[in-house]
Short mmCIF file of C-alpha atoms in Angstrom, two decimals:
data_model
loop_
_atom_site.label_atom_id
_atom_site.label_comp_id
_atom_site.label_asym_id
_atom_site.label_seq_id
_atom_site.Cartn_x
_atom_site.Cartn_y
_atom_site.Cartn_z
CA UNK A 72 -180.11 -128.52 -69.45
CA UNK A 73 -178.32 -125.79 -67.51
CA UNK A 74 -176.55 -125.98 -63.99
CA UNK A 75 -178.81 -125.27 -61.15
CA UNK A 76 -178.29 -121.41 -60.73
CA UNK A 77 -177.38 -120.59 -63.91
CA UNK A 78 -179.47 -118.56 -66.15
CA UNK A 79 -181.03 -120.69 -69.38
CA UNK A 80 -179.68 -119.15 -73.30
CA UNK A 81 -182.71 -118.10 -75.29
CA UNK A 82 -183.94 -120.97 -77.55
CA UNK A 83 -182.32 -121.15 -80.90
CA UNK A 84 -185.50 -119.74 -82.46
CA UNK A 85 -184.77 -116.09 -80.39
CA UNK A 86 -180.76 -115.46 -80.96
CA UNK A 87 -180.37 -112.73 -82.10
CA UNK A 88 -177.70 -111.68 -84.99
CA UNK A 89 -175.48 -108.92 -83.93
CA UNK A 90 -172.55 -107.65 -85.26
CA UNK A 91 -169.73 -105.64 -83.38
CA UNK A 92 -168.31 -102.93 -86.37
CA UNK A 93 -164.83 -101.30 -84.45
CA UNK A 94 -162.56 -99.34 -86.57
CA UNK A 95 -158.90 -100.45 -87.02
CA UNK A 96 -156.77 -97.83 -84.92
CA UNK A 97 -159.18 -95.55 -86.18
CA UNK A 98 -157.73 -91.68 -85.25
CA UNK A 99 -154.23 -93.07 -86.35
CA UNK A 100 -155.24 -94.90 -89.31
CA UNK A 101 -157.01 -91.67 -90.40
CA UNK A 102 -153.84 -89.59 -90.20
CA UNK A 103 -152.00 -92.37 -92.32
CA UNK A 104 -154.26 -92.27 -94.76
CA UNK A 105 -154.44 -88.17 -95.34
CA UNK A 106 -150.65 -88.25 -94.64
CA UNK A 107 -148.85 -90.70 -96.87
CA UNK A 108 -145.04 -90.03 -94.79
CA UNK A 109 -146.55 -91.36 -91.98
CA UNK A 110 -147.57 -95.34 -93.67
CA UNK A 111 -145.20 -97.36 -92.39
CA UNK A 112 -144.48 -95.15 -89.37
CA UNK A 113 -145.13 -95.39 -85.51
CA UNK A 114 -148.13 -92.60 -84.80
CA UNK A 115 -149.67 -91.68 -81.67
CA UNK A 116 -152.86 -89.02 -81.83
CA UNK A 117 -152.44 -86.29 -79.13
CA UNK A 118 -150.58 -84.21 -77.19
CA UNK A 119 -146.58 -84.59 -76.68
CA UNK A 120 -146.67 -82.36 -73.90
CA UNK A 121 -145.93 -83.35 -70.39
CA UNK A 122 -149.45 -83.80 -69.71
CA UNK A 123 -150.53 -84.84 -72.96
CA UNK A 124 -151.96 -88.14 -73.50
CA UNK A 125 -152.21 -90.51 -76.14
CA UNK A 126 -155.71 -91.06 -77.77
CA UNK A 127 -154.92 -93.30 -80.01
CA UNK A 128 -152.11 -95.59 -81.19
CA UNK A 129 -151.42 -96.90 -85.41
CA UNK A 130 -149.90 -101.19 -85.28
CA UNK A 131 -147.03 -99.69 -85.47
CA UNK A 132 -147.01 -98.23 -82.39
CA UNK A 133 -148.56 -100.80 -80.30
CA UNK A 134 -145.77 -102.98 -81.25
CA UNK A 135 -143.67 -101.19 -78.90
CA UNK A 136 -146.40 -101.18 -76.00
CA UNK A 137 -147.71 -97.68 -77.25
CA UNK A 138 -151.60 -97.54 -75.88
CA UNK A 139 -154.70 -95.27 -76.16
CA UNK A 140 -154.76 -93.57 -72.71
CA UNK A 141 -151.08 -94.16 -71.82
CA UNK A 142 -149.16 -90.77 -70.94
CA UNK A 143 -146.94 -89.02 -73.96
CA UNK A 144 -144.15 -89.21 -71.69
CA UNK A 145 -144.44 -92.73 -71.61
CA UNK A 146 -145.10 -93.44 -74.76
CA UNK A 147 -142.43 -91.40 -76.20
CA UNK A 148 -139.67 -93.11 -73.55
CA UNK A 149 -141.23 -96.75 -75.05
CA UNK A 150 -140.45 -96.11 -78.74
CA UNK A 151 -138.40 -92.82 -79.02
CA UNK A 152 -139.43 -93.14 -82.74
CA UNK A 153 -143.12 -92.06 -82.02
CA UNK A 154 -144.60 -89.40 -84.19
CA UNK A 155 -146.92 -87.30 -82.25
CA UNK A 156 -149.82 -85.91 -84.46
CA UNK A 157 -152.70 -83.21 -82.79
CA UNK A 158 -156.17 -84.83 -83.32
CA UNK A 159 -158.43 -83.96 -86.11
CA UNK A 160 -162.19 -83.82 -84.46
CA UNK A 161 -164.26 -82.54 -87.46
CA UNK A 162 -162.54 -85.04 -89.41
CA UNK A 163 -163.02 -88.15 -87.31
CA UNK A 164 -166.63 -86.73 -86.63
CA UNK A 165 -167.26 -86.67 -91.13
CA UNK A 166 -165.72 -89.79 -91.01
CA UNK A 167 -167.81 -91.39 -88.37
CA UNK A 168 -171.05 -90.13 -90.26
CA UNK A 169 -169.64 -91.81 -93.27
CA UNK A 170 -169.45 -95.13 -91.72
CA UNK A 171 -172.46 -94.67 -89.62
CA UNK A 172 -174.57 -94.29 -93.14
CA UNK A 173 -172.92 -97.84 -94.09
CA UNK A 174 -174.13 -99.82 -91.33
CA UNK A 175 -177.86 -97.55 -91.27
CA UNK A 176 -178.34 -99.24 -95.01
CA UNK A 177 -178.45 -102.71 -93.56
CA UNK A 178 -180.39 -101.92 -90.14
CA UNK A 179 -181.89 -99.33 -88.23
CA UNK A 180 -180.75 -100.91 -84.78
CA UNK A 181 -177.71 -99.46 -84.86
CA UNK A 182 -175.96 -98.82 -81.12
CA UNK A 183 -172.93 -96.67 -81.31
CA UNK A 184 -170.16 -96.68 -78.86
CA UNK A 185 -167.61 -94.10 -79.76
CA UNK A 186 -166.80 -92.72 -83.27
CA UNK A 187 -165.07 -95.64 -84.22
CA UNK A 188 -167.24 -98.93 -82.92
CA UNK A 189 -170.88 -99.75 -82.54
CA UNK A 190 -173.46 -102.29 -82.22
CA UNK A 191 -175.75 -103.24 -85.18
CA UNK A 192 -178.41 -105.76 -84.62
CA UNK A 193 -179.19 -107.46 -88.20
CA UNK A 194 -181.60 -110.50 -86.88
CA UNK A 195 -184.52 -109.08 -89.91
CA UNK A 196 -183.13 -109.68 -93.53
CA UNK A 197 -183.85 -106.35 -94.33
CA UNK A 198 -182.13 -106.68 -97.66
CA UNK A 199 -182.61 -110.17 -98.57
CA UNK A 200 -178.63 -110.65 -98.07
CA UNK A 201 -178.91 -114.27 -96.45
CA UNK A 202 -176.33 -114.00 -93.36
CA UNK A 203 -175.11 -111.96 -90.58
CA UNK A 204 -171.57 -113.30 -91.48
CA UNK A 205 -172.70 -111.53 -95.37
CA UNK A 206 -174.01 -108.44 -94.05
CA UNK A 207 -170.48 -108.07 -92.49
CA UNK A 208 -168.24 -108.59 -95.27
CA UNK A 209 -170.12 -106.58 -96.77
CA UNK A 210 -170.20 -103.73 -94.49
CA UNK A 211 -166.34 -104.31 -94.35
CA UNK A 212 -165.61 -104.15 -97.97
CA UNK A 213 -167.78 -100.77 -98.28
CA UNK A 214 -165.60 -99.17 -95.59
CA UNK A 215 -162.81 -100.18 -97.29
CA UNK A 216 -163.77 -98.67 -100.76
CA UNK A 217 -165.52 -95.50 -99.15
CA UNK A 218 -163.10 -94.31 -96.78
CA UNK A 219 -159.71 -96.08 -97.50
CA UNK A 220 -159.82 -97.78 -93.84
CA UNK A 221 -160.04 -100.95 -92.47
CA UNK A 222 -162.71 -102.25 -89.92
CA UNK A 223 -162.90 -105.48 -87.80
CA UNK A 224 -166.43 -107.47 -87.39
CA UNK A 225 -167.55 -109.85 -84.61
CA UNK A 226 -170.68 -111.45 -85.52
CA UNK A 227 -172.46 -113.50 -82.76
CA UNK A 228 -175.91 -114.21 -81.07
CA UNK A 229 -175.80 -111.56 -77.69
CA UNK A 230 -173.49 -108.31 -78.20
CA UNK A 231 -170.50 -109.23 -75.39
CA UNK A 232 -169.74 -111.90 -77.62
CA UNK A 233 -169.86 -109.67 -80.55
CA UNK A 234 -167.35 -107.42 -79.05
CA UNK A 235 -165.21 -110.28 -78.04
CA UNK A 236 -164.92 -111.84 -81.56
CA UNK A 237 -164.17 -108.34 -83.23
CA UNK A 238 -161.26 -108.16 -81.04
CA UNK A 239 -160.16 -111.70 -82.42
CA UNK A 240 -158.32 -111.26 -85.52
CA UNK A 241 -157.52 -107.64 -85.45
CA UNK A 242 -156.56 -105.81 -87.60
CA UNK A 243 -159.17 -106.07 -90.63
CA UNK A 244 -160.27 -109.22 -89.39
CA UNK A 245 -163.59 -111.05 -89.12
CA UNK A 246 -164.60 -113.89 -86.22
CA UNK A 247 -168.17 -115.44 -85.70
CA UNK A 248 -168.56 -117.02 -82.92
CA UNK A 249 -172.07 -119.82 -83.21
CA UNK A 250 -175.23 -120.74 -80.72
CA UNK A 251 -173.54 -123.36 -78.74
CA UNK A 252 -169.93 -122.16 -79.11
CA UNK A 253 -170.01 -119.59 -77.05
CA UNK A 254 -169.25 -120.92 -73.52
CA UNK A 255 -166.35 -123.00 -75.48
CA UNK A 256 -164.72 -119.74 -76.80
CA UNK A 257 -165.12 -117.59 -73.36
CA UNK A 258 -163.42 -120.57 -71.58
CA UNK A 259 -159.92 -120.01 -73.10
CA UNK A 260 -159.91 -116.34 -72.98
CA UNK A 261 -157.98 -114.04 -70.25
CA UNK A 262 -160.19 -112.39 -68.24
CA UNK A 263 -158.74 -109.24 -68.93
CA UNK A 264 -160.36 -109.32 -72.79
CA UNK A 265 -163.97 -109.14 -70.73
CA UNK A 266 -165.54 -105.36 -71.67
CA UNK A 267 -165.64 -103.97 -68.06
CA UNK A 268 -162.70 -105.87 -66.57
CA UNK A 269 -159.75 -103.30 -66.20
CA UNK A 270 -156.38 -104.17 -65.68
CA UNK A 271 -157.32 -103.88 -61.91
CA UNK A 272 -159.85 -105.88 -61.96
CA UNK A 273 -157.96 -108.15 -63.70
CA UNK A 274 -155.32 -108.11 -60.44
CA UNK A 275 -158.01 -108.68 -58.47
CA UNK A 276 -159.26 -111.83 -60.30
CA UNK A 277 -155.63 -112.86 -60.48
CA UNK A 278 -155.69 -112.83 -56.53
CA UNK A 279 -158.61 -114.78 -56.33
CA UNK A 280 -156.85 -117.56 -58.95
CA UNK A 281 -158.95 -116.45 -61.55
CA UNK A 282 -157.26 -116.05 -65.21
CA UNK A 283 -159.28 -117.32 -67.58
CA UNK A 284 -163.33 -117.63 -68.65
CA UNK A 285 -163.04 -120.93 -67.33
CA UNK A 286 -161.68 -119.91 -63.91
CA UNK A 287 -164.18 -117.74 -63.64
CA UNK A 288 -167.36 -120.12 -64.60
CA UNK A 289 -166.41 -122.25 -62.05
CA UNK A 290 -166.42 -119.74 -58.83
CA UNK A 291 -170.17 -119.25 -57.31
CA UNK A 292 -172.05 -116.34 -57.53
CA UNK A 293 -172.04 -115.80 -53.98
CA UNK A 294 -168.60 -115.50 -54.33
CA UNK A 295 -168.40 -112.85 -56.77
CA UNK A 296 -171.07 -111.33 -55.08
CA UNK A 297 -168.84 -110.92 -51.70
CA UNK A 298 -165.81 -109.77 -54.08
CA UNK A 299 -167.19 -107.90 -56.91
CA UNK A 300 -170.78 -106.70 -55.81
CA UNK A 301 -173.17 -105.21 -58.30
CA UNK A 302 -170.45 -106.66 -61.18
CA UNK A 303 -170.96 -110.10 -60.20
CA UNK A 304 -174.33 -111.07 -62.06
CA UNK A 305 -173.02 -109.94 -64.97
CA UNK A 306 -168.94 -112.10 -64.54
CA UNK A 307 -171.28 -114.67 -63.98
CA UNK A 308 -173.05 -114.34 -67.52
CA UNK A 309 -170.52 -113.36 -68.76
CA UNK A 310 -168.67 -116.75 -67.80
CA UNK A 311 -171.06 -118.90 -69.65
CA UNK A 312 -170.91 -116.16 -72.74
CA UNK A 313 -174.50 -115.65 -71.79
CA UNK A 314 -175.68 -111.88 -72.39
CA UNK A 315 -179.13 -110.77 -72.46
CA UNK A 316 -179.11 -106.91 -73.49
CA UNK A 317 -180.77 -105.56 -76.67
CA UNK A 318 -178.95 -103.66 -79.14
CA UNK A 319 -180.08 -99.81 -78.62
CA UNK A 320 -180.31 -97.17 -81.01
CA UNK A 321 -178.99 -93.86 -80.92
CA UNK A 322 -178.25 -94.31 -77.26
CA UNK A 323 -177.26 -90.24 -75.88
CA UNK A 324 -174.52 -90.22 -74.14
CA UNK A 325 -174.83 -88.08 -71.00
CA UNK A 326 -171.38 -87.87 -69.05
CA UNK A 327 -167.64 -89.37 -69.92
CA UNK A 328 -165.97 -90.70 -66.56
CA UNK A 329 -163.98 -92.92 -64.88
CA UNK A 330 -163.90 -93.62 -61.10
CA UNK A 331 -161.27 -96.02 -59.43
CA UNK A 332 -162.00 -98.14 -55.76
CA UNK A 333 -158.22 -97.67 -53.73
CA UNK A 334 -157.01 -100.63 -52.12
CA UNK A 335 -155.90 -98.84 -49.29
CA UNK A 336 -157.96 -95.34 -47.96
CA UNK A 337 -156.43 -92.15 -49.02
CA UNK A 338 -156.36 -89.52 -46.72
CA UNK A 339 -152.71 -86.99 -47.15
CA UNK A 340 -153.89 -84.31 -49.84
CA UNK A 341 -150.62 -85.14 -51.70
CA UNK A 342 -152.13 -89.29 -52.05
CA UNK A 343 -155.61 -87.75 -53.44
CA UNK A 344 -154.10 -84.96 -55.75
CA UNK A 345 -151.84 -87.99 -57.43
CA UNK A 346 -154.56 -90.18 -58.02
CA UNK A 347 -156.87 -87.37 -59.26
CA UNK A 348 -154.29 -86.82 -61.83
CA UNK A 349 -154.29 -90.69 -62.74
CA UNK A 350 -158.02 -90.87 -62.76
CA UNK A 351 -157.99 -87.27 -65.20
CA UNK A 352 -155.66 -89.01 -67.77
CA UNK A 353 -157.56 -92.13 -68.13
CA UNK A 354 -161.19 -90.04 -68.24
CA UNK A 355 -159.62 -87.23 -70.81
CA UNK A 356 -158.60 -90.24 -72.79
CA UNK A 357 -162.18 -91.77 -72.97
CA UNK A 358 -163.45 -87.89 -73.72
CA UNK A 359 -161.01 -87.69 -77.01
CA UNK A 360 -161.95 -90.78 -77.99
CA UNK A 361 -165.95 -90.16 -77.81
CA UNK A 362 -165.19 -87.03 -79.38
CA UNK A 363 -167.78 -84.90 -77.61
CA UNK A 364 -167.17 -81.96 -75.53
CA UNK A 365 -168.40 -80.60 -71.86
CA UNK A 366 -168.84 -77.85 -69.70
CA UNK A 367 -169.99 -79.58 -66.65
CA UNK A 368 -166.96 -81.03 -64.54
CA UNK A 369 -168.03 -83.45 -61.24
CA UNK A 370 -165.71 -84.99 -58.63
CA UNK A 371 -167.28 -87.92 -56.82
CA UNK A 372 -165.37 -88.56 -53.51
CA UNK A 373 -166.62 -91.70 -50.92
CA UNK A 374 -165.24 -91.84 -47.93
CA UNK A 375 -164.23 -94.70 -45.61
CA UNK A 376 -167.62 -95.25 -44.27
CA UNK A 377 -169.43 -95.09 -47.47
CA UNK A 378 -170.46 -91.85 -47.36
CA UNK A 379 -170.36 -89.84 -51.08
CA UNK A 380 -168.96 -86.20 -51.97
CA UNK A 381 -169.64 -84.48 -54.84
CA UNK A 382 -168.42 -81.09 -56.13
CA UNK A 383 -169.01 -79.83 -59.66
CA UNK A 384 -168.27 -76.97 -61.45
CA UNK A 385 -170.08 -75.75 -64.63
CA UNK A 386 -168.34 -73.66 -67.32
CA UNK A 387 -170.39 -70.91 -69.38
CA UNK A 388 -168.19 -72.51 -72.91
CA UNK A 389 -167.47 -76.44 -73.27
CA UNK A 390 -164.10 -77.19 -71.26
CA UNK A 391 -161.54 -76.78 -73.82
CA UNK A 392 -158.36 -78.95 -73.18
CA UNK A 393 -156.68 -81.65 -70.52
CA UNK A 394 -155.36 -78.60 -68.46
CA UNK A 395 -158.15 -77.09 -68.03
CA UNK A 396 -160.30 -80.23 -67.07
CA UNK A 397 -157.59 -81.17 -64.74
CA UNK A 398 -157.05 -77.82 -63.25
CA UNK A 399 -161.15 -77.89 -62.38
CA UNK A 400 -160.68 -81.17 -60.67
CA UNK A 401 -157.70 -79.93 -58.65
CA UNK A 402 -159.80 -76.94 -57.35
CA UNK A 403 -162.87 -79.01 -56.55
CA UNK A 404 -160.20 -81.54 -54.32
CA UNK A 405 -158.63 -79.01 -52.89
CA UNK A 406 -161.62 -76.80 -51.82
CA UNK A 407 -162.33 -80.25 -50.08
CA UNK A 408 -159.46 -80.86 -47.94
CA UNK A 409 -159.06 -81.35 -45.76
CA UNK A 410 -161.27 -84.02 -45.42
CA UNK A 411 -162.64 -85.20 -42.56
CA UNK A 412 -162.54 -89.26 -43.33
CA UNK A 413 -160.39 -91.19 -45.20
CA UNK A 414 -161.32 -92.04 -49.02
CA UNK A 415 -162.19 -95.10 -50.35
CA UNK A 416 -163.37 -94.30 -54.03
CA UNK A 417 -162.69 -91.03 -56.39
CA UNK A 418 -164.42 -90.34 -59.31
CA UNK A 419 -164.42 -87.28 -61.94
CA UNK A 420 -166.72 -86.70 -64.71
CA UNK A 421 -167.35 -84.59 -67.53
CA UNK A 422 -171.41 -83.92 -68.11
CA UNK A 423 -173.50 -81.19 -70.26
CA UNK A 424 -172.06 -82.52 -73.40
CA UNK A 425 -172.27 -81.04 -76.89
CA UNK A 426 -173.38 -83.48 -79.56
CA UNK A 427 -174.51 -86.15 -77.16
CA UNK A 428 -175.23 -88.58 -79.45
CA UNK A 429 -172.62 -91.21 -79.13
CA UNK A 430 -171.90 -92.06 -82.20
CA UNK A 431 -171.62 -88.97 -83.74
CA UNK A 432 -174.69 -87.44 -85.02
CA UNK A 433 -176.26 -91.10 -85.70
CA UNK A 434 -179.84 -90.67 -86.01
CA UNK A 435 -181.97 -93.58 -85.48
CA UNK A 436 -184.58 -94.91 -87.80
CA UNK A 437 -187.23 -95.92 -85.62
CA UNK A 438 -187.76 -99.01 -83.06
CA UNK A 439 -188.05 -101.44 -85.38
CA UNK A 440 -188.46 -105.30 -83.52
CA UNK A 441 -185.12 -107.37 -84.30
CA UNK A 442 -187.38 -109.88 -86.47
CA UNK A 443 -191.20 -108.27 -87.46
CA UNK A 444 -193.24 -110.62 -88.58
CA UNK A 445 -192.70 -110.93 -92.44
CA UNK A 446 -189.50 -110.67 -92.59
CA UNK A 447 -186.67 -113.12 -92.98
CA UNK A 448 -184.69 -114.18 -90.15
CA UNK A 449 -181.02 -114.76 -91.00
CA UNK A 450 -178.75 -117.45 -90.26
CA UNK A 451 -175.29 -116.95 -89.30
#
């Protein structure tokens, strides 16, 4: 039985087996392995310019506090040891399509998320192999021997789980997480591990008393509703480790973006420029790592009384750098302001994007059902 409210798990006949693939530091780990003086040796991929920011981190760096979106300047001020190397697109992109082929001989439900991470939903025995938990040490051990990297594997029944357990014994480590253990393992976890709960949301949660999975399966859903809106159905899955989506294949990406909710209204043009520039770090960040480009910048602007703004600007070539994205986010504010309410909510995007698959030219073999008739359904 389930509490009243609460949405029922699928029988144990209909879990499904997925398996969350994400790349060990993957930009930095790259660069160690094509550069052997830099094994051993704090990296950060980008830019060590003022405005630069990093897009990825190796261990070594994160030991210090070094993180993927995180200014250079900061990064460089938290371990003054950092070596700063320019990304490599073409050869993250070759790599990608390497590791991409991998997980396509094993299923063709694969759901990419970036270059370095995606989805793969192995419920058919396609190959006979006899477990998810298999298929991924498998998958692991043929990254390893084809590319010279290392990969972490979550294998559970719903994909936020997935994700969750591949984050569990990083680096080049392997968690499965069962039917029935689920709500167990969600319980002890910081609410900040939850994909989709930022480090302000987190604050906000922390507010409200909530820290942990636990805290957070025992506030109501009207609650969350009143404090987190359209997020709160899925905190409240989420909760009880309860997550309905299919795995999707070849998903196109459309847009990169980032929008942030102030806690106070804005309304001096020096407030909105300085959180337009936050807002452009943390978006150019996600952009590197997805490794697509754009021509198509959008500022999204709602104002105190919920009305929305947008501005966009379309370039004839794909937008070529940080500066230049920032620079057309600046021009879009400022041909704004000033404006004639206070704002509440800021967003910028970047749209019209070359290569839009997300995974890096991942094709998709068809819409195969998780288990067709015939065909062997695994355990885990």
């Amino acid at each position: 039985m389930h509490a009243m409210g609460e949405p029922p798990e699928p029988s144990t006949s209909g879990f499904r087996k997925v398996i969350h693939i994400d790349m060990d530091a993957f930009y930095a780990s790259v660069e160690q392995r094509d550069d052997p003086s830099l094994r051993g040796r704090p990296v950060a991929v980008g830019g060590a310019a003022a405005r630069g920011v990093v897009a990825a981190a190796s261990y070594e760096a994160r030991t210090f506090g070094v993180r993927s979106a995180m200014p250079s300047t900061r990064a460089a001020r938290l371990c003054p040891e950092l070596v700063f190397v320019p990304p490599r697109f073409d050869v993250y992109r070759a790599v990608s399509r390497q590791i991409h082929a991998v997980f396509r001989d094993y299923t063709p439900l694969v759901e990419p998320l970036s270059l370095d991470e995606a989805y793969l939903d192995v419920t058919a025995d396609l190959r006979g192999i006899g477990s998810a938990t298999r298929i991924a040490e498998i998958i692991r051990q043929r990254i390893r021997a084809e590319t010279g990297l290392t990969a972490s594997a979550g294998v559970s029944y719903n994909k936020f789980l997935a994700k969750l357990a591949s984050d569990q014994n990083k680096p080049d480590g392997l968690c499965v997480i069962r039917p029935g253990e689920g709500a167990d393992f969600v319980a002890g976890l910081p609410v900040a591990r939850f994909h989709g709960i930022g480090p302000r949301g987190a604050e906000r949660m922390e507010a409200l008393g909530i820290r942990t999975g636990a805290d957070l399966r025992g506030v109501e859903l009207a609650v969350l509703r009143k404090h987190f809106g359209a997020q709160a159905d899925y905190l409240f899955r989420a909760a009880r480790g309860i997550d309905l989506r299919s795995v999707e294949p070849d998903r196109p990406r459309k847009s990169v973006g980032g929008e942030r909710t102030f806690d106070r209204d804005l309304s001096s043009g020096t407030a909105l420029r300085e959180a337009l520039d936050k807002i452009t770090e943390i978006v150019w960040a996600r952009i590197v790592k997805a490794g697509v480009h754009g021509r198509t910048v959008t500022l999204k602007l709602k104002t105190s009384d919920f009305q929305a703004i947008t501005r966009a600007r379309s370039f004839a070539r794909p937008v070529a750098d940080q500066d230049e994205f920032a620079r057309a986010g600046r021009e879009l504010l400022d041909a704004l302001l000033p404006l004639p309410q206070p704002i509440r909510l800021m967003g910028l995007t970047l749209s019209g994007l070359d290569g839009a698959s997300e995974g890096g030219d991942v094709r998709s073999d068809g819409d195969a059902e998780p288990a067709a008739q015939g065909q062997g359904v695994l355990p885990f």
